[in-house]
mmCIF file of C-alpha atoms in Angstrom:
data_model
loop_
_atom_site.group_PDB
_atom_site.id
_atom_site.type_symbol
_atom_site.label_atom_id
_atom_site.label_comp_id
_atom_site.label_asym_id
_atom_site.label_seq_id
_atom_site.Cartn_x
_atom_site.Cartn_y
_atom_site.Cartn_z
ATOM 1 C CA ALA G 1 0.000 0.000 0.000
ATOM 2 C CA GLN G 2 1.162 3.492 -0.713
ATOM 3 C CA SER G 3 2.077 5.835 2.116
ATOM 4 C CA VAL G 4 3.311 9.367 2.613
ATOM 5 C CA THR G 5 5.491 10.576 5.473
ATOM 6 C CA GLN G 6 6.068 14.144 6.510
ATOM 7 C CA PRO G 7 8.731 13.839 9.216
ATOM 8 C CA ASP G 8 8.301 17.345 10.631
ATOM 9 C CA ILE G 9 5.070 17.983 12.500
ATOM 10 C CA HIS G 10 5.914 21.614 13.287
ATOM 11 C CA ILE G 11 8.400 24.040 11.790
ATOM 12 C CA THR G 12 9.066 27.580 12.953
ATOM 13 C CA VAL G 13 10.761 29.950 10.549
ATOM 14 C CA SER G 14 11.523 33.657 10.632
ATOM 15 C CA GLU G 15 9.899 35.900 8.076
ATOM 16 C CA GLY G 16 12.219 36.324 5.120
ATOM 17 C CA ALA G 17 14.079 33.089 5.811
ATOM 18 C CA SER G 18 13.957 30.066 3.541
ATOM 19 C CA LEU G 19 11.636 27.136 4.151
ATOM 20 C CA GLU G 20 11.933 23.480 3.249
ATOM 21 C CA LEU G 21 9.278 20.889 4.053
ATOM 22 C CA ARG G 22 10.099 17.240 3.697
ATOM 23 C CA CYS G 23 7.966 14.567 2.117
ATOM 24 C CA ASN G 24 8.795 10.902 1.561
ATOM 25 C CA TYR G 25 6.504 8.468 -0.182
ATOM 26 C CA SER G 26 6.251 4.744 -0.604
ATOM 27 C CA TYR G 27 4.811 3.543 -3.877
ATOM 28 C CA GLY G 28 5.783 0.830 -6.323
ATOM 29 C CA ALA G 29 5.552 2.853 -9.510
ATOM 30 C CA THR G 30 6.086 6.485 -10.395
ATOM 31 C CA PRO G 31 3.570 8.364 -8.307
ATOM 32 C CA TYR G 32 1.733 11.530 -9.002
ATOM 33 C CA LEU G 33 2.704 13.965 -6.260
ATOM 34 C CA PHE G 34 1.011 17.021 -4.846
ATOM 35 C CA TRP G 35 1.495 19.672 -2.204
ATOM 36 C CA TYR G 36 -1.536 21.322 -0.658
ATOM 37 C CA VAL G 37 -1.811 24.138 1.885
ATOM 38 C CA GLN G 38 -4.565 24.575 4.437
ATOM 39 C CA SER G 39 -5.143 27.795 6.351
ATOM 40 C CA PRO G 40 -7.131 27.645 9.595
ATOM 41 C CA GLY G 41 -10.797 26.926 8.980
ATOM 42 C CA GLN G 42 -10.247 26.510 5.265
ATOM 43 C CA GLY G 43 -10.156 23.725 2.724
ATOM 44 C CA LEU G 44 -7.062 22.621 0.859
ATOM 45 C CA GLN G 45 -5.437 24.679 -1.853
ATOM 46 C CA LEU G 46 -3.180 23.052 -4.429
ATOM 47 C CA LEU G 47 0.312 24.562 -4.432
ATOM 48 C CA LEU G 48 1.912 22.408 -7.093
ATOM 49 C CA LYS G 49 1.904 18.975 -8.676
ATOM 50 C CA TYR G 50 4.304 16.570 -10.336
ATOM 51 C CA PHE G 51 3.155 14.138 -12.988
ATOM 52 C CA SER G 52 6.212 13.633 -15.179
ATOM 53 C CA GLY G 53 9.039 15.486 -16.912
ATOM 54 C CA ASP G 54 11.162 18.122 -15.222
ATOM 55 C CA THR G 55 11.732 17.059 -11.648
ATOM 56 C CA LEU G 56 11.780 20.643 -10.372
ATOM 57 C CA VAL G 57 8.263 22.019 -10.430
ATOM 58 C CA GLN G 58 7.101 25.538 -9.796
ATOM 59 C CA GLY G 59 3.891 26.324 -8.024
ATOM 60 C CA ILE G 60 1.863 29.217 -6.779
ATOM 61 C CA LYS G 61 2.869 31.686 -4.077
ATOM 62 C CA GLY G 62 6.573 31.292 -4.903
ATOM 63 C CA PHE G 63 6.794 27.627 -3.906
ATOM 64 C CA GLU G 64 8.737 24.954 -5.726
ATOM 65 C CA ALA G 65 9.294 21.250 -5.172
ATOM 66 C CA GLU G 66 11.838 18.736 -6.383
ATOM 67 C CA PHE G 67 11.060 15.098 -7.148
ATOM 68 C CA LYS G 68 13.934 12.759 -6.332
ATOM 69 C CA ARG G 69 13.132 9.233 -7.375
ATOM 70 C CA SER G 70 16.271 7.754 -5.772
ATOM 71 C CA GLN G 71 15.262 9.165 -2.387
ATOM 72 C CA SER G 72 11.487 8.738 -2.816
ATOM 73 C CA SER G 73 11.140 12.365 -1.846
ATOM 74 C CA PHE G 74 9.222 15.395 -2.976
ATOM 75 C CA ASN G 75 10.369 18.287 -0.789
ATOM 76 C CA LEU G 76 8.724 21.682 -0.888
ATOM 77 C CA ARG G 77 10.788 24.869 -0.760
ATOM 78 C CA LYS G 78 10.327 28.606 -0.630
ATOM 79 C CA PRO G 79 13.288 31.002 -0.732
ATOM 80 C CA SER G 80 11.758 33.736 1.409
ATOM 81 C CA VAL G 81 8.799 33.150 3.698
ATOM 82 C CA HIS G 82 6.047 35.693 4.249
ATOM 83 C CA TRP G 83 3.890 35.903 7.363
ATOM 84 C CA SER G 84 0.923 34.790 5.237
ATOM 85 C CA ASP G 85 2.640 31.436 4.636
ATOM 86 C CA ALA G 86 1.777 30.345 8.166
ATOM 87 C CA ALA G 87 -0.492 27.352 7.596
ATOM 88 C CA GLU G 88 -0.493 23.573 7.468
ATOM 89 C CA TYR G 89 1.058 21.882 4.468
ATOM 90 C CA PHE G 90 0.171 18.458 3.162
ATOM 91 C CA CYS G 91 2.008 16.240 0.750
ATOM 92 C CA ALA G 92 -0.134 13.744 -1.179
ATOM 93 C CA VAL G 93 0.354 10.924 -3.641
ATOM 94 C CA GLY G 94 -2.029 9.707 -6.308
ATOM 95 C CA ARG G 95 -1.936 6.450 -8.181
ATOM 96 C CA GLY G 96 -2.824 5.360 -11.672
ATOM 97 C CA LYS G 97 -6.065 5.654 -13.552
ATOM 98 C CA ALA G 98 -7.490 2.582 -11.856
ATOM 99 C CA ALA G 99 -7.405 4.450 -8.580
ATOM 100 C CA GLY G 100 -9.054 7.519 -10.012
ATOM 101 C CA ASN G 101 -8.590 10.641 -7.974
ATOM 102 C CA LYS G 102 -7.916 8.943 -4.655
ATOM 103 C CA LEU G 103 -5.150 10.751 -2.811
ATOM 104 C CA THR G 104 -3.134 9.486 0.124
ATOM 105 C CA PHE G 105 -2.001 12.319 2.349
ATOM 106 C CA GLY G 106 0.865 12.734 4.729
ATOM 107 C CA GLY G 107 0.231 13.809 8.284
ATOM 108 C CA GLY G 108 0.947 17.458 7.537
ATOM 109 C CA THR G 109 3.519 20.008 8.684
ATOM 110 C CA ARG G 110 2.360 23.080 10.538
ATOM 111 C CA VAL G 111 4.435 26.150 9.730
ATOM 112 C CA LEU G 112 4.722 29.050 12.137
ATOM 113 C CA VAL G 113 6.265 32.270 10.880
ATOM 114 C CA LYS G 114 8.043 34.530 13.369
ATOM 115 C CA PRO G 115 8.166 38.272 12.693
ATOM 116 C CA LYS U 1 -15.954 30.633 -11.805
ATOM 117 C CA ALA U 2 -17.388 29.649 -8.450
ATOM 118 C CA GLY U 3 -15.443 27.180 -6.369
ATOM 119 C CA VAL U 4 -16.555 24.005 -4.667
ATOM 120 C CA THR U 5 -19.458 24.664 -2.332
ATOM 121 C CA GLN U 6 -20.227 22.613 0.738
ATOM 122 C CA THR U 7 -23.296 22.903 2.906
ATOM 123 C CA PRO U 8 -23.783 23.223 5.735
ATOM 124 C CA ARG U 9 -20.472 24.614 6.959
ATOM 125 C CA TYR U 10 -21.079 23.610 10.560
ATOM 126 C CA LEU U 11 -23.257 20.935 12.051
ATOM 127 C CA ILE U 12 -23.865 19.608 15.543
ATOM 128 C CA LYS U 13 -25.526 16.230 15.935
ATOM 129 C CA THR U 14 -26.169 13.749 18.714
ATOM 130 C CA ARG U 15 -24.891 10.203 18.859
ATOM 131 C CA GLY U 16 -27.179 7.809 17.018
ATOM 132 C CA GLN U 17 -28.548 10.420 14.652
ATOM 133 C CA GLN U 18 -27.817 10.525 10.957
ATOM 134 C CA VAL U 19 -26.497 13.399 8.866
ATOM 135 C CA THR U 20 -26.370 14.377 5.215
ATOM 136 C CA LEU U 21 -23.694 16.657 3.809
ATOM 137 C CA SER U 22 -23.862 18.285 0.409
ATOM 138 C CA CYS U 23 -21.212 19.208 -2.136
ATOM 139 C CA SER U 24 -21.618 21.228 -5.327
ATOM 140 C CA PRO U 25 -18.591 20.873 -7.620
ATOM 141 C CA ILE U 26 -17.108 23.506 -9.849
ATOM 142 C CA SER U 27 -19.195 23.981 -12.973
ATOM 143 C CA GLY U 28 -18.157 21.408 -15.580
ATOM 144 C CA HIS U 29 -16.481 19.118 -13.078
ATOM 145 C CA ARG U 30 -17.914 15.621 -13.077
ATOM 146 C CA SER U 31 -15.804 13.861 -10.458
ATOM 147 C CA VAL U 32 -16.367 14.370 -6.746
ATOM 148 C CA SER U 33 -14.320 12.895 -3.918
ATOM 149 C CA TRP U 34 -14.895 13.029 -0.177
ATOM 150 C CA TYR U 35 -12.297 13.072 2.600
ATOM 151 C CA GLN U 36 -12.502 12.998 6.371
ATOM 152 C CA GLN U 37 -10.015 15.072 8.339
ATOM 153 C CA THR U 38 -9.432 14.465 12.050
ATOM 154 C CA PRO U 39 -6.542 15.412 14.356
ATOM 155 C CA GLY U 40 -5.808 11.759 15.076
ATOM 156 C CA GLN U 41 -6.144 10.129 11.665
ATOM 157 C CA GLY U 42 -5.397 13.065 9.391
ATOM 158 C CA LEU U 43 -6.891 13.195 5.927
ATOM 159 C CA GLN U 44 -8.519 9.979 4.837
ATOM 160 C CA PHE U 45 -10.234 9.165 1.558
ATOM 161 C CA LEU U 46 -13.893 8.241 1.869
ATOM 162 C CA PHE U 47 -15.164 7.733 -1.679
ATOM 163 C CA GLU U 48 -15.184 9.072 -5.208
ATOM 164 C CA TYR U 49 -18.038 9.491 -7.646
ATOM 165 C CA PHE U 50 -18.073 10.031 -11.383
ATOM 166 C CA SER U 51 -21.122 10.074 -13.608
ATOM 167 C CA GLU U 52 -23.321 9.042 -10.689
ATOM 168 C CA THR U 53 -21.222 5.911 -10.060
ATOM 169 C CA GLN U 54 -18.995 5.216 -7.101
ATOM 170 C CA ARG U 55 -15.531 4.489 -8.485
ATOM 171 C CA ASN U 56 -13.517 4.160 -5.316
ATOM 172 C CA LYS U 57 -14.232 3.627 -1.670
ATOM 173 C CA GLY U 58 -11.956 4.065 1.284
ATOM 174 C CA ASN U 59 -11.741 1.944 4.380
ATOM 175 C CA PHE U 60 -14.763 3.209 6.255
ATOM 176 C CA PRO U 61 -17.720 1.308 7.713
ATOM 177 C CA GLY U 62 -20.963 0.952 5.825
ATOM 178 C CA ARG U 63 -22.489 3.732 7.932
ATOM 179 C CA PHE U 64 -20.770 6.082 5.522
ATOM 180 C CA SER U 65 -22.432 6.296 2.145
ATOM 181 C CA GLY U 66 -22.724 8.726 -0.694
ATOM 182 C CA ARG U 67 -24.296 9.409 -4.008
ATOM 183 C CA GLN U 68 -23.958 11.693 -6.980
ATOM 184 C CA PHE U 69 -26.721 13.278 -8.958
ATOM 185 C CA SER U 70 -26.991 13.882 -12.684
ATOM 186 C CA ASN U 71 -25.857 17.490 -12.222
ATOM 187 C CA SER U 72 -22.672 16.171 -10.516
ATOM 188 C CA ARG U 73 -23.714 17.423 -7.102
ATOM 189 C CA SER U 74 -22.917 14.915 -4.412
ATOM 190 C CA GLU U 75 -24.146 14.056 -0.955
ATOM 191 C CA MET U 76 -22.650 11.921 1.731
ATOM 192 C CA ASN U 77 -24.598 10.367 4.550
ATOM 193 C CA VAL U 78 -23.460 9.079 7.899
ATOM 194 C CA SER U 79 -25.949 6.984 9.834
ATOM 195 C CA THR U 80 -25.912 6.093 13.520
ATOM 196 C CA LEU U 81 -23.393 8.780 14.354
ATOM 197 C CA GLU U 82 -20.592 8.033 16.777
ATOM 198 C CA LEU U 83 -18.439 10.480 18.721
ATOM 199 C CA GLY U 84 -15.489 9.498 16.519
ATOM 200 C CA ASP U 85 -17.285 10.790 13.455
ATOM 201 C CA SER U 86 -16.609 14.336 14.593
ATOM 202 C CA ALA U 87 -14.404 15.710 11.853
ATOM 203 C CA LEU U 88 -14.004 18.142 9.005
ATOM 204 C CA TYR U 89 -15.486 16.580 5.880
ATOM 205 C CA LEU U 90 -13.921 17.859 2.694
ATOM 206 C CA CYS U 91 -15.235 17.534 -0.797
ATOM 207 C CA ALA U 92 -13.035 17.840 -3.873
ATOM 208 C CA SER U 93 -14.010 18.122 -7.508
ATOM 209 C CA SER U 94 -12.151 17.577 -10.746
ATOM 210 C CA LEU U 95 -12.957 17.366 -14.415
ATOM 211 C CA ALA U 96 -12.733 13.581 -14.465
ATOM 212 C CA PRO U 97 -11.198 10.715 -12.479
ATOM 213 C CA ASP U 98 -7.865 10.834 -14.212
ATOM 214 C CA ARG U 99 -4.629 11.328 -12.348
ATOM 215 C CA GLU U 100 -3.665 14.307 -14.453
ATOM 216 C CA TYR U 101 -6.635 16.335 -13.449
ATOM 217 C CA GLU U 102 -6.261 18.627 -10.489
ATOM 218 C CA GLN U 103 -8.662 18.372 -7.597
ATOM 219 C CA TYR U 104 -10.140 21.484 -6.060
ATOM 220 C CA PHE U 105 -11.280 21.308 -2.461
ATOM 221 C CA GLY U 106 -14.205 23.006 -0.816
ATOM 222 C CA PRO U 107 -14.054 24.700 2.604
ATOM 223 C CA GLY U 108 -15.454 21.631 4.329
ATOM 224 C CA THR U 109 -18.284 20.836 6.705
ATOM 225 C CA ARG U 110 -17.327 20.750 10.368
ATOM 226 C CA LEU U 111 -19.379 17.999 12.029
ATOM 227 C CA THR U 112 -19.491 17.760 15.799
ATOM 228 C CA VAL U 113 -21.127 14.730 17.376
ATOM 229 C CA THR U 114 -22.120 15.062 21.038
#
């Protein structure tokens, strides 16, 4: 069965500093990978996705992520964090067409931004 | 274009009761998925509907059911509510159940069971 691990439950970062959130997945084939963000009381917003091709993908709000097959990782990065980036971030993996749109999510990483 | 709409946004029910939650997908989207989010279990897939047919089901008891209407709107029902059913229920829509289609999530329905 596929699984997603986000090793960091909480991360505190100063405004203007860089941010990296870790995501490791377990899946037999090439997965489809996603990062979502959830602000308090809100649903999930898609930040970026990886299906194939260039392993460095750009998303919204200045985020990027790099797929590393050898490490089964899909880490999310942002060069300079803004106070509005404080939220919970979820990594997710999707499978092939037979599984439709079913996503398996990691446990999430809550990001706190210090002024 | 309007986003995914979920109603109601908040709900309080008593153990043993049943509840129905509604989801209206983005216009033109035909696939709807449901997820349960709790502090203990995180985000878990409930089921997915496309063209009024359930395509996938997660590992939840039969008390959890859903359906999709011809206009792609979807409802999920939980019967004989338990305290552990308290959660944020999220609905997501996409054009079709293909892995290359993005899913867009609604704001969720916060269900509290007392």
